[in-house]
Amino acid sequence: MAEIISGTAIRKEILSELKQEIQEMHEKHGIVPGLATILVGNNPASVSYVTLKAKTAKDIGCLEIQDNRPENISEQELLDIIRQYNDDPRIHGILVQLPLPRHINENKVLYAIDPDKDVDGFHPVNVGRMLIGGEVTGFLPCTPAGIQEMLVRSGTELSGAEVVVVGRSNIVGKPLSVLLAQKGRGGNATVTMVHTGTRNLAEHCRRADVLIVAAGRPGLVQADWIKPGATVIDVGVNRIGFNETTGKPILSGDVDFEAAEKIAGKITPVPGGVGPMTIAMLMKNTVLSAKRHLNLC
Ligand code: NAD
């Protein structure tokens, strides 16, 4: 049976390291990292994501400002709010919860965030910095960085490994493929990015020492697509029904987990795999930003 890579356990480890760092920062420099989370409207999923991010930030000792705005806020008002946080020295990270209402241009809003406070890593300046690589001066996008971190912390060899990434989205597949191919810690892999235009998808997957699936298609990857002993990272989060007793959604990944765990060497569950890592990396970016603003790194 495959070893389970628990994102929940790794997140706990990372948050406890960050809490320690924040305490030291406060003792030595009298400041704590500040995170502003901006939520427009009251979409239930967005409310629950933002609440969790805000709670996590507070738990580790950050200053957290949860800024909730009504659905009908104008684009200009939202841009003005972002500019205020850009100029606020207490704030080191700004996060705008997506999606935004249709009357607001998402890119315009994301691009208004100061790249040096863009802890989500979505600003084109940070995407460019990530692509160039070398000394990291920007912020890495949280989900890909979280996947890289869980591979490293689970002892998965990446240098020289055949990695296959299923999916080419801007938030997961594309940046992840770049990160894992870069030189350095958690990189140096030979990466193949496959997608809906790929012929013989299964054949590519079978070659992978590390198979990462971010397609948003429940059950896409079957056991016979997996090389025996491979590490399988399932990024997919799909609602496949509702629990009749609790009313909560039943989640499934993109991999047929029960069959895959008999073949893989290591595997991530859904939920409890990649999901928890995303928040941990958001906190890591916020602490990193505060350190940079203090010229500590
Ligand atoms: P997306 O829909 O933007 O992209 C999916 C990609 O998968 C596309 O590039 C497409 O080419 C590829 N794809 C889809 N079906 C395919 C198929 N049958 N064969 C080959 N390629 C196929 O999705 P996304 O934003 O990258 O998210 C992917 C999944 O990861 C979703 O389930 C999403 O909910 C989940 N996700 C999880 C986290 C997390 O923190 N755990 C974060 C982001 C996304």
CSV table of C-alpha atoms and ligand atoms in Angstrom, one decimal:
chain,number,residue,atom,x,y,z
A,1,MET,CA,0.0,0.0,0.0
A,2,ALA,CA,1.2,3.5,-0.8
A,3,GLU,CA,2.5,5.8,1.9
A,4,ILE,CA,0.0,8.7,2.4
A,5,ILE,CA,1.4,12.2,2.0
A,6,SER,CA,-0.7,14.2,4.5
A,7,GLY,CA,-1.1,17.9,3.6
A,8,THR,CA,-2.8,18.4,6.9
A,9,ALA,CA,0.2,17.1,8.8
A,10,ILE,CA,2.7,19.1,6.7
A,11,ARG,CA,0.6,22.3,7.0
A,12,LYS,CA,0.7,21.9,10.8
A,13,GLU,CA,4.5,21.6,10.7
A,14,ILE,CA,4.9,24.7,8.5
A,15,LEU,CA,2.4,26.8,10.5
A,16,SER,CA,4.3,26.0,13.7
A,17,GLU,CA,7.6,27.0,12.1
A,18,LEU,CA,6.0,30.3,11.0
A,19,LYS,CA,4.5,31.0,14.4
A,20,GLN,CA,7.9,30.7,15.9
A,21,GLU,CA,9.4,33.1,13.2
A,22,ILE,CA,6.7,35.6,13.8
A,23,GLN,CA,7.2,35.5,17.6
A,24,GLU,CA,11.0,36.2,17.0
A,25,MET,CA,10.2,39.0,14.6
A,26,HIS,CA,7.9,40.6,17.1
A,27,GLU,CA,10.5,40.3,19.9
A,28,LYS,CA,13.4,41.6,17.9
A,29,HIS,CA,11.8,44.2,15.6
A,30,GLY,CA,8.4,45.0,17.2
A,31,ILE,CA,6.4,44.1,14.1
A,32,VAL,CA,4.2,41.2,12.9
A,33,PRO,CA,3.3,40.3,9.3
A,34,GLY,CA,0.1,42.0,8.2
A,35,LEU,CA,-2.4,40.4,5.8
A,36,ALA,CA,-5.4,42.1,4.3
A,37,THR,CA,-8.0,39.8,2.8
A,38,ILE,CA,-10.6,41.4,0.6
A,39,LEU,CA,-13.9,39.7,0.0
A,40,VAL,CA,-16.6,41.1,-2.3
A,41,GLY,CA,-20.1,39.8,-1.8
A,42,ASN,CA,-21.1,36.7,0.2
A,43,ASN,CA,-20.6,33.6,-2.1
A,44,PRO,CA,-20.6,30.8,0.6
A,45,ALA,CA,-17.5,29.1,-0.8
A,46,SER,CA,-15.6,32.4,-0.9
A,47,VAL,CA,-16.7,33.3,2.6
A,48,SER,CA,-15.5,30.0,4.0
A,49,TYR,CA,-12.1,30.2,2.2
A,50,VAL,CA,-11.5,33.8,3.4
A,51,THR,CA,-12.6,33.0,7.0
A,52,LEU,CA,-10.2,30.1,7.1
A,53,LYS,CA,-7.3,32.2,5.7
A,54,ALA,CA,-8.1,35.0,8.2
A,55,LYS,CA,-8.3,32.6,11.1
A,56,THR,CA,-5.0,30.8,10.2
A,57,ALA,CA,-3.3,34.2,9.9
A,58,LYS,CA,-4.5,35.2,13.4
A,59,ASP,CA,-3.6,31.8,14.9
A,60,ILE,CA,0.0,32.2,13.9
A,61,GLY,CA,0.3,35.8,15.2
A,62,CYS,CA,-0.2,37.9,12.1
A,63,LEU,CA,-2.1,41.2,12.0
A,64,GLU,CA,-5.2,40.3,9.9
A,65,ILE,CA,-7.6,42.7,8.4
A,66,GLN,CA,-10.7,41.0,6.9
A,67,ASP,CA,-12.2,43.6,4.6
A,68,ASN,CA,-15.7,42.5,3.4
A,69,ARG,CA,-17.3,44.6,0.7
A,70,PRO,CA,-20.8,44.5,-0.8
A,71,GLU,CA,-21.5,42.7,-4.1
A,72,ASN,CA,-22.3,46.1,-5.8
A,73,ILE,CA,-19.0,47.8,-5.0
A,74,SER,CA,-17.7,49.6,-8.1
A,75,GLU,CA,-14.5,48.6,-9.7
A,76,GLN,CA,-13.0,52.0,-9.0
A,77,GLU,CA,-13.9,51.7,-5.3
A,78,LEU,CA,-12.2,48.4,-5.1
A,79,LEU,CA,-9.1,49.7,-6.9
A,80,ASP,CA,-8.9,52.6,-4.4
A,81,ILE,CA,-9.1,50.1,-1.4
A,82,ILE,CA,-6.2,48.1,-2.9
A,83,ARG,CA,-4.1,51.3,-3.3
A,84,GLN,CA,-4.7,52.1,0.4
A,85,TYR,CA,-3.4,48.7,1.4
A,86,ASN,CA,-0.4,49.1,-1.0
A,87,ASP,CA,0.5,52.2,0.9
A,88,ASP,CA,-0.2,50.8,4.4
A,89,PRO,CA,3.1,49.9,6.1
A,90,ARG,CA,1.4,47.5,8.5
A,91,ILE,CA,0.2,45.4,5.6
A,92,HIS,CA,2.7,43.0,3.9
A,93,GLY,CA,0.3,40.8,2.0
A,94,ILE,CA,-2.9,41.6,0.0
A,95,LEU,CA,-5.3,38.9,-1.1
A,96,VAL,CA,-8.4,39.5,-3.2
A,97,GLN,CA,-10.7,36.4,-3.0
A,98,LEU,CA,-11.8,35.3,-6.4
A,99,PRO,CA,-14.1,35.1,-8.2
A,100,LEU,CA,-15.2,38.7,-8.3
A,101,PRO,CA,-18.7,39.9,-9.5
A,102,ARG,CA,-19.0,40.1,-13.3
A,103,HIS,CA,-19.0,43.9,-13.4
A,104,ILE,CA,-15.4,44.0,-12.1
A,105,ASN,CA,-12.4,43.2,-14.3
A,106,GLU,CA,-10.5,40.6,-12.3
A,107,ASN,CA,-7.2,41.2,-14.0
A,108,LYS,CA,-7.4,44.9,-13.5
A,109,VAL,CA,-7.9,44.3,-9.8
A,110,LEU,CA,-5.2,41.7,-9.4
A,111,TYR,CA,-2.7,43.9,-11.4
A,112,ALA,CA,-3.4,46.8,-9.1
A,113,ILE,CA,-1.8,45.0,-6.1
A,114,ASP,CA,1.8,46.0,-5.4
A,115,PRO,CA,3.8,43.0,-6.7
A,116,ASP,CA,5.8,43.2,-3.5
A,117,LYS,CA,2.6,42.5,-1.5
A,118,ASP,CA,1.1,40.0,-3.9
A,119,VAL,CA,1.2,37.0,-1.6
A,120,ASP,CA,-1.0,35.0,-4.0
A,121,GLY,CA,1.7,35.2,-6.6
A,122,PHE,CA,-0.8,36.0,-9.4
A,123,HIS,CA,0.6,39.4,-10.6
A,124,PRO,CA,2.4,39.1,-13.9
A,125,VAL,CA,5.6,40.6,-12.4
A,126,ASN,CA,5.7,37.6,-9.9
A,127,VAL,CA,4.8,35.2,-12.7
A,128,GLY,CA,7.8,36.6,-14.7
A,129,ARG,CA,10.1,36.4,-11.7
A,130,MET,CA,9.1,32.8,-11.1
A,131,LEU,CA,9.8,32.0,-14.8
A,132,ILE,CA,13.2,33.6,-14.7
A,133,GLY,CA,14.0,31.7,-11.5
A,134,GLY,CA,17.3,31.9,-9.7
A,135,GLU,CA,17.3,33.9,-6.5
A,136,VAL,CA,13.6,34.1,-5.5
A,137,THR,CA,12.6,37.7,-5.3
A,138,GLY,CA,8.9,37.4,-6.0
A,139,PHE,CA,6.2,35.3,-4.5
A,140,LEU,CA,5.5,31.8,-5.8
A,141,PRO,CA,1.8,30.9,-6.5
A,142,CYS,CA,0.5,29.1,-3.4
A,143,THR,CA,-0.9,25.8,-4.8
A,144,PRO,CA,2.2,25.0,-7.0
A,145,ALA,CA,4.6,26.0,-4.2
A,146,GLY,CA,2.6,23.9,-1.8
A,147,ILE,CA,2.8,20.9,-4.0
A,148,GLN,CA,6.6,21.4,-4.4
A,149,GLU,CA,7.0,21.7,-0.7
A,150,MET,CA,5.0,18.5,0.0
A,151,LEU,CA,7.1,16.6,-2.5
A,152,VAL,CA,10.3,17.9,-0.8
A,153,ARG,CA,9.1,17.2,2.7
A,154,SER,CA,7.9,13.7,1.9
A,155,GLY,CA,11.4,12.9,0.6
A,156,THR,CA,10.3,12.5,-3.0
A,157,GLU,CA,13.3,12.6,-5.3
A,158,LEU,CA,12.8,15.3,-8.0
A,159,SER,CA,16.2,15.8,-9.5
A,160,GLY,CA,16.3,13.9,-12.7
A,161,ALA,CA,12.9,12.4,-12.1
A,162,GLU,CA,10.3,12.1,-14.9
A,163,VAL,CA,7.4,14.3,-13.8
A,164,VAL,CA,4.1,14.4,-15.6
A,165,VAL,CA,1.7,17.3,-14.9
A,166,VAL,CA,-1.9,16.8,-16.1
A,167,GLY,CA,-3.4,20.3,-16.7
A,168,ARG,CA,-2.1,23.6,-18.0
A,169,SER,CA,-4.0,26.2,-16.0
A,170,ASN,CA,-2.4,29.5,-15.0
A,171,ILE,CA,-2.9,28.7,-11.3
A,172,VAL,CA,-1.7,25.1,-11.2
A,173,GLY,CA,-0.4,23.2,-14.2
A,174,LYS,CA,1.7,25.8,-16.0
A,175,PRO,CA,3.5,27.4,-13.0
A,176,LEU,CA,4.0,24.0,-11.4
A,177,SER,CA,5.7,22.6,-14.5
A,178,VAL,CA,8.0,25.6,-14.5
A,179,LEU,CA,8.9,25.3,-10.8
A,180,LEU,CA,9.7,21.6,-10.9
A,181,ALA,CA,12.0,22.1,-13.9
A,182,GLN,CA,14.0,25.0,-12.4
A,183,LYS,CA,17.4,24.3,-10.9
A,184,GLY,CA,17.6,24.0,-7.2
A,185,ARG,CA,15.7,22.6,-4.2
A,186,GLY,CA,12.6,20.8,-5.3
A,187,GLY,CA,13.4,21.2,-8.9
A,188,ASN,CA,15.7,19.8,-11.7
A,189,ALA,CA,13.0,17.4,-12.9
A,190,THR,CA,12.2,16.5,-16.5
A,191,VAL,CA,8.7,17.8,-16.8
A,192,THR,CA,6.0,16.9,-19.3
A,193,MET,CA,2.9,19.0,-19.2
A,194,VAL,CA,-0.2,17.2,-20.7
A,195,HIS,CA,-3.6,18.5,-21.4
A,196,THR,CA,-6.8,18.1,-23.4
A,197,GLY,CA,-4.9,18.4,-26.6
A,198,THR,CA,-2.5,15.5,-25.7
A,199,ARG,CA,-2.6,12.2,-27.6
A,200,ASN,CA,-2.1,9.1,-25.5
A,201,LEU,CA,-2.5,10.7,-22.2
A,202,ALA,CA,-2.3,7.3,-20.3
A,203,GLU,CA,1.0,6.5,-22.0
A,204,HIS,CA,2.6,9.7,-20.7
A,205,CYS,CA,1.2,9.1,-17.2
A,206,ARG,CA,2.7,5.6,-17.1
A,207,ARG,CA,6.2,7.0,-17.6
A,208,ALA,CA,6.0,9.3,-14.6
A,209,ASP,CA,8.0,8.8,-11.4
A,210,VAL,CA,5.9,11.7,-10.1
A,211,LEU,CA,2.4,12.1,-11.5
A,212,ILE,CA,0.6,15.3,-10.6
A,213,VAL,CA,-3.0,15.6,-11.7
A,214,ALA,CA,-4.8,18.9,-11.8
A,215,ALA,CA,-7.6,18.4,-14.4
A,216,GLY,CA,-10.8,18.8,-12.3
A,217,ARG,CA,-12.1,15.5,-13.7
A,218,PRO,CA,-13.1,12.9,-11.0
A,219,GLY,CA,-11.7,9.5,-11.6
A,220,LEU,CA,-9.7,10.6,-14.7
A,221,VAL,CA,-6.5,8.7,-13.6
A,222,GLN,CA,-7.0,4.9,-13.3
A,223,ALA,CA,-4.6,2.5,-11.5
A,224,ASP,CA,-3.2,1.2,-14.8
A,225,TRP,CA,-2.0,4.8,-15.7
A,226,ILE,CA,0.4,4.7,-12.7
A,227,LYS,CA,3.9,3.4,-12.8
A,228,PRO,CA,4.4,1.0,-9.8
A,229,GLY,CA,6.0,2.9,-6.9
A,230,ALA,CA,5.4,6.3,-8.4
A,231,THR,CA,4.4,9.3,-6.3
A,232,VAL,CA,0.9,10.6,-7.1
A,233,ILE,CA,-0.2,14.0,-6.2
A,234,ASP,CA,-4.0,14.6,-6.7
A,235,VAL,CA,-4.8,18.3,-7.0
A,236,GLY,CA,-8.4,17.8,-8.1
A,237,VAL,CA,-11.2,18.9,-5.8
A,238,ASN,CA,-14.5,17.7,-7.3
A,239,ARG,CA,-17.9,17.7,-5.6
A,240,ILE,CA,-19.4,14.4,-6.5
A,241,GLY,CA,-22.5,14.6,-4.3
A,242,PHE,CA,-23.8,15.6,-0.9
A,243,ASN,CA,-23.8,13.7,2.4
A,244,GLU,CA,-27.5,13.2,3.2
A,245,THR,CA,-26.9,13.4,6.9
A,246,THR,CA,-24.6,16.4,7.2
A,247,GLY,CA,-25.6,18.1,3.9
A,248,LYS,CA,-21.9,18.7,3.3
A,249,PRO,CA,-20.5,18.1,-0.2
A,250,ILE,CA,-18.7,14.8,-0.9
A,251,LEU,CA,-15.3,15.6,-2.4
A,252,SER,CA,-13.2,13.5,-4.8
A,253,GLY,CA,-9.9,14.0,-6.5
A,254,ASP,CA,-9.0,13.3,-10.1
A,255,VAL,CA,-7.4,9.9,-9.3
A,256,ASP,CA,-9.2,6.7,-8.5
A,257,PHE,CA,-7.7,6.6,-5.0
A,258,GLU,CA,-8.7,3.1,-3.8
A,259,ALA,CA,-7.1,1.5,-6.9
A,260,ALA,CA,-4.2,3.9,-7.1
A,261,GLU,CA,-3.0,3.4,-3.5
A,262,LYS,CA,-2.3,-0.3,-4.3
A,263,ILE,CA,0.1,0.7,-7.1
A,264,ALA,CA,1.7,4.0,-6.1
A,265,GLY,CA,4.6,4.4,-3.8
A,266,LYS,CA,3.2,7.6,-2.2
A,267,ILE,CA,-0.1,9.3,-2.8
A,268,THR,CA,-2.0,12.3,-1.5
A,269,PRO,CA,-5.7,12.0,-0.3
A,270,VAL,CA,-8.6,14.3,-1.2
A,271,PRO,CA,-9.4,16.0,1.0
A,272,GLY,CA,-6.4,16.4,3.3
A,273,GLY,CA,-3.7,16.5,0.6
A,274,VAL,CA,-2.9,19.5,-1.6
A,275,GLY,CA,-5.7,21.7,-0.2
A,276,PRO,CA,-4.2,22.4,3.2
A,277,MET,CA,-0.8,23.2,1.6
A,278,THR,CA,-2.3,26.2,-0.3
A,279,ILE,CA,-3.1,28.1,2.9
A,280,ALA,CA,0.2,27.2,4.5
A,281,MET,CA,2.1,28.7,1.5
A,282,LEU,CA,0.0,31.9,1.7
A,283,MET,CA,1.1,32.3,5.3
A,284,LYS,CA,4.7,31.6,4.3
A,285,ASN,CA,4.5,34.3,1.6
A,286,THR,CA,3.1,36.8,4.1
A,287,VAL,CA,5.9,36.1,6.5
A,288,LEU,CA,8.5,36.3,3.7
A,289,SER,CA,7.0,39.7,2.6
A,290,ALA,CA,7.3,41.1,6.1
A,291,LYS,CA,10.9,39.9,6.3
A,292,ARG,CA,11.7,41.6,3.0
A,293,HIS,CA,10.1,44.8,4.1
A,294,LEU,CA,12.3,44.7,7.2
A,295,ASN,CA,15.3,43.9,5.0
A,296,LEU,CA,15.9,40.7,6.8
A,297,CYS,CA,16.3,38.7,3.6
B,1,NAD,P1,-8.8,24.4,-14.9
B,1,NAD,O1,-10.1,23.9,-15.3
B,1,NAD,O2,-8.4,25.8,-15.1
B,1,NAD,O3,-7.7,23.5,-15.7
B,1,NAD,C1,-7.8,22.1,-15.9
B,1,NAD,C2,-6.7,21.7,-16.9
B,1,NAD,O4,-6.8,20.3,-17.0
B,1,NAD,C3,-6.8,22.3,-18.2
B,1,NAD,O5,-5.6,22.9,-18.6
B,1,NAD,C4,-7.2,21.1,-19.2
B,1,NAD,O6,-6.4,21.1,-20.4
B,1,NAD,C5,-6.8,19.9,-18.3
B,1,NAD,N1,-7.7,18.8,-18.5
B,1,NAD,C6,-9.0,18.8,-18.2
B,1,NAD,N2,-9.6,17.6,-18.6
B,1,NAD,C7,-8.6,16.9,-19.1
B,1,NAD,C8,-8.6,15.6,-19.6
B,1,NAD,N3,-9.7,14.8,-19.7
B,1,NAD,N4,-7.4,15.1,-20.1
B,1,NAD,C9,-6.3,15.9,-20.1
B,1,NAD,N5,-6.3,17.2,-19.5
B,1,NAD,C10,-7.4,17.6,-19.1
B,1,NAD,O7,-8.5,23.9,-13.4
B,1,NAD,P2,-7.5,24.3,-12.3
B,1,NAD,O8,-7.9,25.6,-11.8
B,1,NAD,O9,-6.1,24.1,-12.7
B,1,NAD,O10,-7.9,23.2,-11.2
B,1,NAD,C11,-7.7,21.8,-11.5
B,1,NAD,C12,-8.3,21.0,-10.3
B,1,NAD,O11,-7.5,21.3,-9.1
B,1,NAD,C13,-9.8,21.4,-9.9
B,1,NAD,O12,-10.4,20.3,-9.5
B,1,NAD,C14,-9.6,22.4,-8.8
B,1,NAD,O13,-10.7,22.4,-7.9
B,1,NAD,C15,-8.4,21.9,-8.1
B,1,NAD,N6,-7.6,22.9,-7.4
B,1,NAD,C16,-7.3,22.6,-6.1
B,1,NAD,C17,-6.5,23.5,-5.4
B,1,NAD,C18,-6.2,23.1,-4.0
B,1,NAD,O14,-5.7,24.0,-3.2
B,1,NAD,N7,-6.3,21.9,-3.6
B,1,NAD,C19,-6.1,24.7,-5.9
B,1,NAD,C20,-6.4,25.0,-7.3
B,1,NAD,C21,-7.2,24.0,-8.0
